[in-house]
mmCIF file of C-alpha atoms in Angstrom:
data_model
loop_
_atom_site.group_PDB
_atom_site.id
_atom_site.type_symbol
_atom_site.label_atom_id
_atom_site.label_comp_id
_atom_site.label_asym_id
_atom_site.label_seq_id
_atom_site.Cartn_x
_atom_site.Cartn_y
_atom_site.Cartn_z
ATOM 1 C CA UNK M 11 -4.074 -3.981 -13.846
ATOM 2 C CA UNK M 12 -7.226 -3.869 -16.478
ATOM 3 C CA UNK M 13 -7.635 -6.654 -18.719
ATOM 4 C CA UNK M 14 -7.348 -3.739 -20.620
ATOM 5 C CA UNK M 15 -3.574 -3.137 -20.243
ATOM 6 C CA UNK M 16 -3.285 -6.159 -20.205
ATOM 7 C CA UNK M 17 -3.668 -7.381 -23.140
ATOM 8 C CA UNK M 18 -1.241 -4.287 -24.209
ATOM 9 C CA UNK M 19 0.699 -5.612 -21.948
ATOM 10 C CA UNK M 20 0.704 -9.241 -22.807
ATOM 11 C CA UNK M 21 0.885 -8.299 -26.572
ATOM 12 C CA UNK M 22 4.070 -5.676 -26.117
ATOM 13 C CA UNK M 23 5.857 -8.948 -24.930
ATOM 14 C CA UNK M 24 4.213 -11.810 -27.343
ATOM 15 C CA UNK M 25 5.621 -9.046 -30.314
ATOM 16 C CA UNK M 26 9.667 -8.494 -28.953
ATOM 17 C CA UNK M 27 9.713 -12.585 -28.020
ATOM 18 C CA UNK M 28 8.954 -13.061 -31.304
ATOM 19 C CA UNK M 29 11.293 -10.458 -32.650
ATOM 20 C CA UNK M 30 13.997 -12.082 -30.631
ATOM 21 C CA UNK M 31 13.336 -15.850 -31.360
ATOM 22 C CA UNK M 32 15.114 -15.695 -34.872
ATOM 23 C CA UNK M 33 17.874 -14.385 -33.328
ATOM 24 C CA UNK M 34 17.822 -17.235 -30.929
ATOM 25 C CA UNK M 35 17.473 -19.884 -33.457
ATOM 26 C CA UNK M 36 19.861 -18.557 -35.625
ATOM 27 C CA UNK M 37 22.449 -19.308 -32.395
ATOM 28 C CA UNK M 38 20.816 -22.329 -32.046
ATOM 29 C CA UNK M 39 20.905 -22.972 -35.490
ATOM 30 C CA UNK M 40 24.972 -22.568 -35.905
ATOM 31 C CA UNK M 41 25.555 -25.776 -33.247
ATOM 32 C CA UNK M 42 27.418 -28.465 -35.651
ATOM 33 C CA UNK M 43 27.079 -30.938 -33.040
ATOM 34 C CA UNK M 44 24.736 -33.872 -32.815
ATOM 35 C CA UNK M 45 23.781 -33.792 -29.429
ATOM 36 C CA UNK M 46 22.094 -30.060 -28.538
ATOM 37 C CA UNK M 47 24.726 -27.991 -26.183
ATOM 38 C CA UNK M 48 23.301 -27.097 -22.480
ATOM 39 C CA UNK M 49 25.387 -24.035 -22.563
ATOM 40 C CA UNK M 50 23.647 -22.199 -25.418
ATOM 41 C CA UNK M 51 21.846 -21.090 -22.639
ATOM 42 C CA UNK M 52 24.593 -18.915 -21.842
ATOM 43 C CA UNK M 53 25.125 -16.994 -24.988
ATOM 44 C CA UNK M 54 23.880 -12.979 -25.235
ATOM 45 C CA UNK M 55 21.038 -14.225 -27.787
ATOM 46 C CA UNK M 56 20.360 -17.424 -25.464
ATOM 47 C CA UNK M 57 20.149 -14.216 -22.685
ATOM 48 C CA UNK M 58 18.964 -11.123 -23.831
ATOM 49 C CA UNK M 59 15.679 -13.867 -24.610
ATOM 50 C CA UNK M 60 15.348 -15.310 -20.972
ATOM 51 C CA UNK M 61 16.131 -12.093 -19.430
ATOM 52 C CA UNK M 62 13.204 -10.001 -21.905
ATOM 53 C CA UNK M 63 10.505 -13.233 -20.868
ATOM 54 C CA UNK M 64 11.278 -12.867 -17.643
ATOM 55 C CA UNK M 65 11.044 -9.327 -17.281
ATOM 56 C CA UNK M 66 7.619 -9.513 -19.080
ATOM 57 C CA UNK M 67 6.716 -12.022 -15.705
ATOM 58 C CA UNK M 68 8.280 -9.904 -13.682
ATOM 59 C CA UNK M 69 5.751 -6.230 -15.143
ATOM 60 C CA UNK M 70 2.568 -7.957 -13.917
ATOM 61 C CA UNK M 71 3.534 -7.026 -10.035
ATOM 62 C CA UNK M 72 5.133 -3.600 -10.627
ATOM 63 C CA UNK M 73 3.239 -1.534 -8.467
ATOM 64 C CA UNK M 74 3.189 -4.585 -5.647
ATOM 65 C CA UNK M 75 4.741 -3.467 -2.297
ATOM 66 C CA UNK M 76 6.911 -5.914 -0.672
ATOM 67 C CA UNK M 77 10.191 -6.016 1.085
ATOM 68 C CA UNK M 78 13.306 -5.449 -1.759
ATOM 69 C CA UNK M 79 14.346 -9.185 -0.683
ATOM 70 C CA UNK M 80 11.444 -10.422 -1.647
ATOM 71 C CA UNK M 81 10.676 -8.638 -4.545
ATOM 72 C CA UNK M 82 14.837 -9.484 -5.605
ATOM 73 C CA UNK M 83 13.946 -13.745 -4.798
ATOM 74 C CA UNK M 84 10.450 -13.570 -7.003
ATOM 75 C CA UNK M 85 12.551 -12.082 -10.032
ATOM 76 C CA UNK M 86 14.647 -14.644 -9.921
ATOM 77 C CA UNK M 87 12.013 -17.271 -9.534
ATOM 78 C CA UNK M 88 10.878 -16.002 -12.773
ATOM 79 C CA UNK M 89 14.298 -15.740 -13.984
ATOM 80 C CA UNK M 90 14.895 -19.273 -13.329
ATOM 81 C CA UNK M 91 11.270 -20.120 -15.311
ATOM 82 C CA UNK M 92 11.922 -18.372 -18.276
ATOM 83 C CA UNK M 93 15.261 -20.283 -18.418
ATOM 84 C CA UNK M 94 14.089 -23.356 -18.229
ATOM 85 C CA UNK M 95 11.493 -23.253 -21.081
ATOM 86 C CA UNK M 96 13.805 -21.684 -23.483
ATOM 87 C CA UNK M 97 15.764 -24.383 -22.953
ATOM 88 C CA UNK M 98 12.734 -26.548 -23.811
ATOM 89 C CA UNK M 99 12.183 -24.389 -26.781
ATOM 90 C CA UNK M 100 15.646 -24.644 -27.809
ATOM 91 C CA UNK M 101 15.334 -28.863 -26.762
ATOM 92 C CA UNK M 102 12.662 -28.944 -29.130
ATOM 93 C CA UNK M 103 13.265 -26.678 -31.894
ATOM 94 C CA UNK M 104 16.853 -29.259 -31.832
ATOM 95 C CA UNK M 105 15.710 -32.082 -34.419
ATOM 96 C CA UNK M 106 14.089 -29.806 -36.603
ATOM 97 C CA UNK M 107 17.929 -28.539 -37.739
ATOM 98 C CA UNK M 108 18.024 -31.614 -40.514
ATOM 99 C CA UNK M 109 15.297 -32.636 -43.262
ATOM 100 C CA UNK M 110 14.120 -35.996 -43.378
ATOM 101 C CA UNK M 111 17.174 -36.964 -45.776
ATOM 102 C CA UNK M 112 19.351 -36.825 -42.863
ATOM 103 C CA UNK M 113 20.754 -33.532 -44.561
ATOM 104 C CA UNK M 114 20.710 -29.851 -43.053
ATOM 105 C CA UNK M 115 17.780 -27.404 -44.155
ATOM 106 C CA UNK M 116 18.714 -24.045 -45.269
ATOM 107 C CA UNK M 117 17.899 -21.870 -42.193
ATOM 108 C CA UNK M 118 14.961 -19.825 -43.635
ATOM 109 C CA UNK M 119 12.777 -23.776 -44.067
ATOM 110 C CA UNK M 120 14.445 -24.830 -40.457
ATOM 111 C CA UNK M 121 13.111 -20.912 -38.720
ATOM 112 C CA UNK M 122 9.251 -21.631 -40.967
ATOM 113 C CA UNK M 123 9.668 -25.214 -39.617
ATOM 114 C CA UNK M 124 9.785 -24.193 -35.972
ATOM 115 C CA UNK M 125 7.706 -21.203 -35.594
ATOM 116 C CA UNK M 126 5.010 -23.948 -34.259
ATOM 117 C CA UNK M 127 7.496 -23.956 -31.377
ATOM 118 C CA UNK M 128 7.291 -19.586 -30.896
ATOM 119 C CA UNK M 129 3.688 -19.991 -31.449
ATOM 120 C CA UNK M 130 3.094 -22.165 -28.086
ATOM 121 C CA UNK M 131 5.433 -21.213 -26.136
ATOM 122 C CA UNK M 132 5.425 -17.376 -26.605
ATOM 123 C CA UNK M 133 1.796 -16.999 -27.727
ATOM 124 C CA UNK M 134 -0.179 -19.562 -26.233
ATOM 125 C CA UNK M 135 1.030 -20.385 -22.597
ATOM 126 C CA UNK M 136 2.171 -17.003 -21.766
ATOM 127 C CA UNK M 137 -1.341 -14.859 -20.658
ATOM 128 C CA UNK M 138 -1.536 -17.475 -18.415
ATOM 129 C CA UNK M 139 2.663 -17.740 -17.112
ATOM 130 C CA UNK M 140 1.737 -13.971 -16.922
ATOM 131 C CA UNK M 141 -1.512 -13.846 -14.717
ATOM 132 C CA UNK M 142 -0.030 -16.447 -12.474
ATOM 133 C CA UNK M 143 3.399 -15.077 -12.083
ATOM 134 C CA UNK M 144 1.127 -12.018 -10.968
ATOM 135 C CA UNK M 145 -1.372 -13.596 -8.454
ATOM 136 C CA UNK M 146 2.346 -15.313 -6.982
ATOM 137 C CA UNK M 147 3.360 -12.208 -6.599
ATOM 138 C CA UNK M 148 0.453 -10.184 -5.346
ATOM 139 C CA UNK M 149 -0.066 -13.676 -2.758
ATOM 140 C CA UNK M 150 3.558 -13.680 -2.080
ATOM 141 C CA UNK M 151 2.958 -10.283 -0.616
ATOM 142 C CA UNK M 152 0.195 -11.182 1.448
ATOM 143 C CA UNK M 153 1.749 -13.642 3.150
ATOM 144 C CA UNK M 154 4.964 -10.282 4.384
ATOM 145 C CA UNK M 155 2.329 -8.672 5.440
ATOM 146 C CA UNK M 156 0.699 -11.365 7.149
ATOM 147 C CA UNK M 157 3.875 -12.633 9.005
ATOM 148 C CA UNK M 158 3.813 -9.073 10.974
ATOM 149 C CA UNK M 159 0.889 -10.141 12.396
ATOM 150 C CA UNK M 160 1.611 -13.896 12.966
ATOM 151 C CA UNK M 161 -1.750 -16.343 14.864
ATOM 152 C CA UNK M 162 -2.755 -13.217 16.095
ATOM 153 C CA UNK M 163 -5.769 -12.674 13.482
ATOM 154 C CA UNK M 164 -6.547 -16.024 11.382
ATOM 155 C CA UNK M 165 -6.391 -16.632 7.806
ATOM 156 C CA UNK M 166 -9.472 -16.738 5.672
ATOM 157 C CA UNK M 167 -9.506 -19.043 1.814
ATOM 158 C CA UNK M 168 -12.147 -16.361 -0.468
ATOM 159 C CA UNK M 169 -12.711 -16.708 -4.080
ATOM 160 C CA UNK M 170 -14.462 -14.632 -5.853
ATOM 161 C CA UNK M 171 -17.927 -15.739 -5.957
ATOM 162 C CA UNK M 172 -18.355 -15.330 -8.986
ATOM 163 C CA UNK M 173 -19.356 -17.431 -12.685
ATOM 164 C CA UNK M 174 -15.951 -17.894 -12.923
ATOM 165 C CA UNK M 175 -15.233 -19.550 -10.459
ATOM 166 C CA UNK M 176 -14.265 -23.465 -10.528
ATOM 167 C CA UNK M 177 -16.522 -26.270 -8.520
ATOM 168 C CA UNK M 178 -13.441 -27.073 -7.354
ATOM 169 C CA UNK M 179 -11.860 -24.263 -6.089
ATOM 170 C CA UNK M 180 -15.483 -22.994 -4.571
ATOM 171 C CA UNK M 181 -15.338 -25.437 -2.453
ATOM 172 C CA UNK M 182 -12.395 -24.091 -0.222
ATOM 173 C CA UNK M 183 -14.027 -20.858 -0.413
ATOM 174 C CA UNK M 184 -14.300 -18.905 3.680
ATOM 175 C CA UNK M 185 -11.827 -21.853 4.686
ATOM 176 C CA UNK M 186 -10.508 -20.603 7.773
ATOM 177 C CA UNK M 187 -7.505 -21.574 9.805
ATOM 178 C CA UNK M 188 -4.801 -19.899 12.028
ATOM 179 C CA UNK M 189 -1.429 -18.608 9.780
ATOM 180 C CA UNK M 190 0.991 -21.349 11.597
ATOM 181 C CA UNK M 191 -2.081 -24.406 10.205
ATOM 182 C CA UNK M 192 0.178 -26.289 7.450
ATOM 183 C CA UNK M 193 -2.847 -25.828 5.393
ATOM 184 C CA UNK M 194 -1.452 -22.869 3.740
ATOM 185 C CA UNK M 195 2.027 -24.091 3.046
ATOM 186 C CA UNK M 196 -0.541 -27.017 0.663
ATOM 187 C CA UNK M 197 -3.465 -25.016 -0.131
ATOM 188 C CA UNK M 198 -2.195 -20.881 -0.872
ATOM 189 C CA UNK M 199 -3.377 -19.316 -3.403
ATOM 190 C CA UNK M 200 -2.983 -19.318 -6.961
ATOM 191 C CA UNK M 201 -4.296 -22.817 -6.520
ATOM 192 C CA UNK M 202 -3.577 -23.171 -10.999
ATOM 193 C CA UNK M 203 -3.304 -21.696 -13.843
ATOM 194 C CA UNK M 204 -4.783 -18.373 -13.907
ATOM 195 C CA UNK M 205 -6.415 -19.359 -10.066
ATOM 196 C CA UNK M 206 -7.983 -15.482 -9.123
ATOM 197 C CA UNK M 207 -8.400 -16.709 -5.049
ATOM 198 C CA UNK M 208 -6.771 -15.028 -2.780
ATOM 199 C CA UNK M 209 -6.477 -15.222 1.268
ATOM 200 C CA UNK M 210 -7.618 -12.476 3.983
ATOM 201 C CA UNK M 211 -6.729 -12.052 7.501
ATOM 202 C CA UNK M 212 -10.022 -12.473 9.561
ATOM 203 C CA UNK M 213 -10.961 -10.986 13.442
ATOM 204 C CA UNK M 214 -10.986 -14.615 15.415
ATOM 205 C CA UNK M 215 -14.009 -14.223 17.053
ATOM 206 C CA UNK M 216 -16.033 -13.340 14.063
ATOM 207 C CA UNK M 217 -15.324 -16.807 12.043
ATOM 208 C CA UNK M 218 -14.735 -19.946 13.510
ATOM 209 C CA UNK M 219 -11.755 -21.545 12.674
ATOM 210 C CA UNK M 220 -12.123 -25.022 9.963
ATOM 211 C CA UNK M 221 -11.320 -28.185 11.234
ATOM 212 C CA UNK M 222 -7.964 -29.362 9.922
ATOM 213 C CA UNK M 223 -8.505 -32.804 8.670
ATOM 214 C CA UNK M 224 -12.062 -31.516 7.011
ATOM 215 C CA UNK M 225 -9.555 -28.158 5.298
ATOM 216 C CA UNK M 226 -6.471 -30.354 4.115
ATOM 217 C CA UNK M 227 -10.116 -32.854 3.319
ATOM 218 C CA UNK M 228 -11.543 -29.288 0.917
ATOM 219 C CA UNK M 229 -8.519 -28.756 -0.319
ATOM 220 C CA UNK M 230 -6.973 -32.690 -1.963
ATOM 221 C CA UNK M 231 -10.596 -31.990 -3.646
ATOM 222 C CA UNK M 232 -10.455 -28.296 -5.194
ATOM 223 C CA UNK M 233 -7.345 -29.142 -6.237
ATOM 224 C CA UNK M 234 -8.008 -32.692 -7.590
ATOM 225 C CA UNK M 235 -6.917 -32.612 -10.889
ATOM 226 C CA UNK M 236 -3.878 -31.006 -10.285
ATOM 227 C CA UNK M 237 -2.729 -35.197 -10.369
ATOM 228 C CA UNK M 238 0.985 -33.971 -10.025
ATOM 229 C CA UNK M 239 0.828 -32.323 -7.056
ATOM 230 C CA UNK M 240 2.124 -28.747 -8.891
ATOM 231 C CA UNK M 241 0.189 -25.806 -7.498
ATOM 232 C CA UNK M 242 0.905 -27.356 -3.638
ATOM 233 C CA UNK M 243 2.427 -24.036 -2.934
ATOM 234 C CA UNK M 244 3.027 -20.776 -1.198
ATOM 235 C CA UNK M 245 4.791 -18.493 -2.916
ATOM 236 C CA UNK M 246 5.312 -16.026 0.176
ATOM 237 C CA UNK M 247 7.358 -19.506 2.402
ATOM 238 C CA UNK M 248 9.405 -19.868 -1.063
ATOM 239 C CA UNK M 249 9.893 -16.629 -2.552
ATOM 240 C CA UNK M 250 9.011 -18.213 -5.283
ATOM 241 C CA UNK M 251 6.364 -17.494 -8.308
ATOM 242 C CA UNK M 252 6.103 -20.508 -9.842
ATOM 243 C CA UNK M 253 7.154 -24.067 -7.977
ATOM 244 C CA UNK M 254 9.936 -26.031 -8.292
ATOM 245 C CA UNK M 255 8.459 -28.304 -10.240
ATOM 246 C CA UNK M 256 6.756 -27.090 -13.148
ATOM 247 C CA UNK M 257 5.755 -28.074 -16.719
ATOM 248 C CA UNK M 258 9.651 -27.196 -17.727
ATOM 249 C CA UNK M 259 10.710 -29.461 -15.211
ATOM 250 C CA UNK M 260 11.076 -32.561 -13.518
ATOM 251 C CA UNK M 261 9.252 -34.516 -10.069
ATOM 252 C CA UNK M 262 12.218 -34.857 -8.365
ATOM 253 C CA UNK M 263 12.980 -31.261 -8.916
ATOM 254 C CA UNK M 264 10.678 -30.652 -5.974
ATOM 255 C CA UNK M 265 13.383 -31.558 -2.900
ATOM 256 C CA UNK M 266 16.857 -30.328 -4.626
ATOM 257 C CA UNK M 267 19.522 -28.311 -3.676
ATOM 258 C CA UNK M 268 20.125 -26.181 -6.491
ATOM 259 C CA UNK M 269 16.517 -25.444 -6.796
ATOM 260 C CA UNK M 270 16.612 -24.094 -3.646
ATOM 261 C CA UNK M 271 19.769 -22.054 -4.942
ATOM 262 C CA UNK M 272 22.580 -24.604 -3.854
ATOM 263 C CA UNK M 273 25.020 -25.082 -6.054
ATOM 264 C CA UNK M 274 28.085 -26.351 -4.088
ATOM 265 C CA UNK M 275 25.847 -29.879 -4.546
ATOM 266 C CA UNK M 276 27.995 -33.422 -3.910
ATOM 267 C CA UNK M 277 26.376 -35.114 -6.606
ATOM 268 C CA UNK M 278 24.964 -33.683 -9.021
ATOM 269 C CA UNK M 279 22.529 -35.797 -11.553
ATOM 270 C CA UNK M 280 23.640 -36.960 -15.166
ATOM 271 C CA UNK M 281 20.858 -35.030 -15.964
ATOM 272 C CA UNK M 282 19.753 -32.553 -18.970
ATOM 273 C CA UNK M 283 17.672 -31.254 -17.325
ATOM 274 C CA UNK M 284 19.716 -30.607 -14.389
ATOM 275 C CA UNK M 285 22.408 -28.935 -15.782
ATOM 276 C CA UNK M 286 20.318 -26.183 -17.435
ATOM 277 C CA UNK M 287 19.427 -25.494 -13.938
ATOM 278 C CA UNK M 288 22.312 -25.523 -12.428
ATOM 279 C CA UNK M 289 23.818 -23.015 -15.368
ATOM 280 C CA UNK M 290 20.548 -21.015 -15.319
ATOM 281 C CA UNK M 291 21.074 -19.963 -11.461
ATOM 282 C CA UNK M 292 24.663 -19.602 -12.206
ATOM 283 C CA UNK M 293 23.608 -17.562 -14.774
ATOM 284 C CA UNK M 294 20.954 -15.623 -12.197
ATOM 285 C CA UNK M 295 22.956 -15.136 -9.624
ATOM 286 C CA UNK M 296 25.993 -13.599 -12.008
ATOM 287 C CA UNK M 297 23.185 -11.253 -13.399
ATOM 288 C CA UNK M 298 22.081 -10.106 -9.335
ATOM 289 C CA UNK M 299 25.253 -9.640 -8.949
ATOM 290 C CA UNK M 300 26.356 -7.341 -11.859
ATOM 291 C CA UNK M 301 22.600 -5.428 -11.052
ATOM 292 C CA UNK M 302 23.751 -5.095 -7.235
ATOM 293 C CA UNK M 303 26.535 -3.623 -8.177
ATOM 294 C CA UNK M 304 25.250 -1.330 -11.175
ATOM 295 C CA UNK M 305 22.094 -0.339 -8.678
ATOM 296 C CA UNK M 306 24.546 0.622 -5.874
ATOM 297 C CA UNK M 307 26.245 2.415 -6.581
ATOM 298 C CA UNK M 308 24.106 4.860 -8.489
ATOM 299 C CA UNK M 309 22.363 5.404 -4.932
ATOM 300 C CA UNK M 310 24.855 5.378 -2.907
ATOM 301 C CA UNK M 311 26.343 8.379 -5.374
ATOM 302 C CA UNK M 312 22.611 10.027 -4.446
ATOM 303 C CA UNK M 313 23.604 9.939 -1.183
ATOM 304 C CA UNK M 314 27.280 12.141 -1.431
ATOM 305 C CA UNK M 315 26.090 15.462 -0.707
ATOM 306 C CA UNK M 316 23.789 13.714 2.724
ATOM 307 C CA UNK M 317 27.935 13.727 3.631
ATOM 308 C CA UNK M 318 27.887 17.243 4.234
ATOM 309 C CA UNK M 319 24.941 17.245 6.510
ATOM 310 C CA UNK M 320 25.107 17.820 9.652
ATOM 311 C CA UNK M 321 22.084 18.001 12.614
ATOM 312 C CA UNK M 322 21.677 19.262 16.192
ATOM 313 C CA UNK M 323 20.637 16.618 17.844
ATOM 314 C CA UNK M 324 18.947 16.145 21.546
ATOM 315 C CA UNK M 325 20.194 13.144 23.756
ATOM 316 C CA UNK M 326 19.369 12.714 27.734
ATOM 317 C CA UNK M 327 23.315 14.243 28.516
ATOM 318 C CA UNK M 328 22.331 17.541 26.055
ATOM 319 C CA UNK M 329 23.104 17.357 22.519
ATOM 320 C CA UNK M 330 25.016 16.035 19.780
ATOM 321 C CA UNK M 331 26.042 17.225 15.869
ATOM 322 C CA UNK M 332 24.812 13.817 14.315
ATOM 323 C CA UNK M 333 25.273 13.777 10.355
ATOM 324 C CA UNK M 334 26.585 10.851 7.922
ATOM 325 C CA UNK M 335 29.477 8.767 6.747
ATOM 326 C CA UNK M 336 31.040 6.776 3.503
ATOM 327 C CA UNK M 337 30.852 3.534 5.167
ATOM 328 C CA UNK M 338 27.299 3.983 7.492
ATOM 329 C CA UNK M 339 25.660 4.962 4.021
ATOM 330 C CA UNK M 340 26.976 2.005 2.916
ATOM 331 C CA UNK M 341 25.781 -0.442 5.590
ATOM 332 C CA UNK M 342 21.994 2.296 5.596
ATOM 333 C CA UNK M 343 21.766 1.096 1.401
ATOM 334 C CA UNK M 344 23.230 -2.803 2.371
ATOM 335 C CA UNK M 345 21.144 -3.473 5.437
ATOM 336 C CA UNK M 346 18.204 -1.380 5.066
ATOM 337 C CA UNK M 347 15.949 -3.208 3.373
ATOM 338 C CA UNK M 348 15.607 -5.888 5.637
ATOM 339 C CA UNK M 349 14.406 -3.846 8.302
ATOM 340 C CA UNK M 350 11.665 -1.550 7.177
ATOM 341 C CA UNK M 351 9.327 -2.062 4.669
ATOM 342 C CA UNK M 352 8.103 1.793 4.568
ATOM 343 C CA UNK M 353 11.856 2.805 3.654
ATOM 344 C CA UNK M 354 12.478 3.020 0.334
ATOM 345 C CA UNK M 355 15.556 3.602 -2.004
ATOM 346 C CA UNK M 356 14.015 6.298 -3.459
ATOM 347 C CA UNK M 357 14.358 7.829 -0.160
ATOM 348 C CA UNK M 358 18.056 7.694 0.549
ATOM 349 C CA UNK M 359 18.806 10.713 -0.706
ATOM 350 C CA UNK M 360 15.800 12.399 1.460
ATOM 351 C CA UNK M 361 17.848 10.621 4.425
ATOM 352 C CA UNK M 362 18.569 14.409 5.622
ATOM 353 C CA UNK M 363 15.531 15.881 5.965
ATOM 354 C CA UNK M 364 13.980 12.957 7.982
ATOM 355 C CA UNK M 365 16.864 12.870 10.914
ATOM 356 C CA UNK M 366 16.497 17.027 10.751
ATOM 357 C CA UNK M 367 12.606 16.009 11.495
ATOM 358 C CA UNK M 368 13.056 12.821 13.872
ATOM 359 C CA UNK M 369 12.347 12.702 18.243
ATOM 360 C CA UNK M 370 14.370 11.692 20.896
ATOM 361 C CA UNK M 371 13.495 8.540 21.950
ATOM 362 C CA UNK M 372 16.552 6.507 23.940
ATOM 363 C CA UNK M 373 19.980 4.957 23.956
ATOM 364 C CA UNK M 374 21.781 1.841 24.659
ATOM 365 C CA UNK M 375 25.842 1.079 25.297
ATOM 366 C CA UNK M 376 26.730 -1.955 23.259
ATOM 367 C CA UNK M 377 26.979 -5.522 25.094
ATOM 368 C CA UNK M 378 30.117 -6.409 23.166
ATOM 369 C CA UNK M 379 32.536 -4.501 21.210
ATOM 370 C CA UNK M 380 32.908 -3.874 17.721
ATOM 371 C CA UNK M 381 35.451 -3.979 14.761
ATOM 372 C CA UNK M 382 33.838 -1.548 13.880
ATOM 373 C CA UNK M 383 34.727 1.335 16.689
ATOM 374 C CA UNK M 384 31.203 1.897 17.269
ATOM 375 C CA UNK M 385 30.738 2.226 20.460
ATOM 376 C CA UNK M 386 26.640 4.142 21.659
ATOM 377 C CA UNK M 387 23.443 3.921 19.417
ATOM 378 C CA UNK M 388 20.779 6.897 19.951
ATOM 379 C CA UNK M 389 17.493 6.274 18.345
ATOM 380 C CA UNK M 390 15.286 8.607 16.956
ATOM 381 C CA UNK M 391 11.671 8.469 15.399
ATOM 382 C CA UNK M 392 10.022 9.852 12.267
ATOM 383 C CA UNK M 393 6.895 9.716 10.170
ATOM 384 C CA UNK M 394 7.643 8.509 6.724
ATOM 385 C CA UNK M 395 4.402 7.570 4.116
ATOM 386 C CA UNK M 396 2.746 7.972 6.823
ATOM 387 C CA UNK M 397 3.979 5.818 8.895
ATOM 388 C CA UNK M 398 6.726 5.723 12.233
ATOM 389 C CA UNK M 399 10.247 4.494 12.129
ATOM 390 C CA UNK M 400 13.126 4.152 13.793
ATOM 391 C CA UNK M 401 16.554 6.003 13.064
ATOM 392 C CA UNK M 402 19.499 4.585 14.506
ATOM 393 C CA UNK M 403 22.485 6.850 15.407
ATOM 394 C CA UNK M 404 25.980 5.276 15.940
ATOM 395 C CA UNK M 405 28.716 6.878 18.318
ATOM 396 C CA UNK M 406 31.946 6.465 16.707
ATOM 397 C CA UNK M 407 34.958 6.326 18.610
ATOM 398 C CA UNK M 408 38.555 6.343 16.761
ATOM 399 C CA UNK M 409 41.473 6.185 19.173
ATOM 400 C CA UNK M 410 44.590 7.487 17.274
ATOM 401 C CA UNK M 411 47.757 6.765 17.519
ATOM 402 C CA UNK M 412 48.418 10.591 19.141
ATOM 403 C CA UNK M 413 46.346 9.705 22.114
ATOM 404 C CA UNK M 414 43.701 12.161 20.035
ATOM 405 C CA UNK M 415 40.340 10.953 20.477
ATOM 406 C CA UNK M 416 38.059 11.483 17.099
ATOM 407 C CA UNK M 417 34.001 10.926 17.875
ATOM 408 C CA UNK M 418 31.242 11.316 15.253
ATOM 409 C CA UNK M 419 27.637 10.880 14.769
ATOM 410 C CA UNK M 420 26.163 9.059 11.950
ATOM 411 C CA UNK M 421 22.673 7.833 10.843
ATOM 412 C CA UNK M 422 23.552 4.034 10.470
ATOM 413 C CA UNK M 423 20.621 1.707 9.904
ATOM 414 C CA UNK M 424 16.604 2.589 9.292
ATOM 415 C CA UNK M 425 13.647 -0.207 11.126
ATOM 416 C CA UNK M 426 9.898 -0.194 11.671
ATOM 417 C CA UNK M 427 8.300 0.477 14.314
ATOM 418 C CA UNK M 428 5.365 -1.206 15.173
ATOM 419 C CA UNK M 429 2.658 1.222 16.663
#
């Protein structure tokens, strides 16, 4: 995205957040107690604000290619970050409800007094947060690609090599190490707000490997100003745009099970940050379930015409008629995107053509019986978006009480073929 379009995008987000800020403050103004209640974060106005802020951060990596699983995790990270930021805004605004005489202010006066909070959090901070989330998403997507090759190549740290590069980051330029080296867990970019550093794969024969201890020392030097260690994380490994420990959380968030998505804890610390985090993770889970259900219904409806399709396909013993089934379509939607980085959800409705143009590879019997009556798999390959994918066709065998046997062949899943 160009700087011009970036400025326009951020300006639109700022305007929308400022518009919603008043509604958020109206909800806070209705509070009558002497303490700010964490439960306010669940109210519609607060959720609208949190989701709008998260959407602003998400917009920075809409066009970045990554797996659906990674995208969902990064978006969840943005939601939690936006929620914790909102929590801090509310906490900071709450004391302004009362004037110096202990009396409740008129709403217009209260709203005027808290405008500085809106300017600070939703104008001054937003661009740096947007840039960081975008950089994290770019690097997380790269890490997914690196994982496919593992240590076949080395990874090399690179700066932009221009006047904007901060000297402490320039020290890391051309550090070269295997992907498995722990260095990348600590000093994988972005290494600070507005960091533009990146990492690339390089041939092992082209660049010498940097000694591990030397690399770690350079990394410590490069991030020396990050005295709290906030940016010592790898977004691709943690699948988060922003680390657990950030300006809106506390140091012990680094190793907290709640921050890792585990809500069933034996003990939850009596801390308002912890309480807000737990609530926001629960809200994120509820939102994801609703969004996933809507999306699933949409794509399965688009796939319904496939149920009428049958294609005669070759196997070693002759030919079989392969089609689609309701069960198979559900599995294709739910399972395929963990197997393939090539297949897109928009491709699902066109799988009939993909099946028709596929060529036979092999087949295999099951080693263990299955509860879904599938007894055999046939494998075909096809070209999709310039890459080769494998189509896995299931042979389903049902034995009726009458003794009749019903056999069906249908597309069950798709995965990538690395050639």
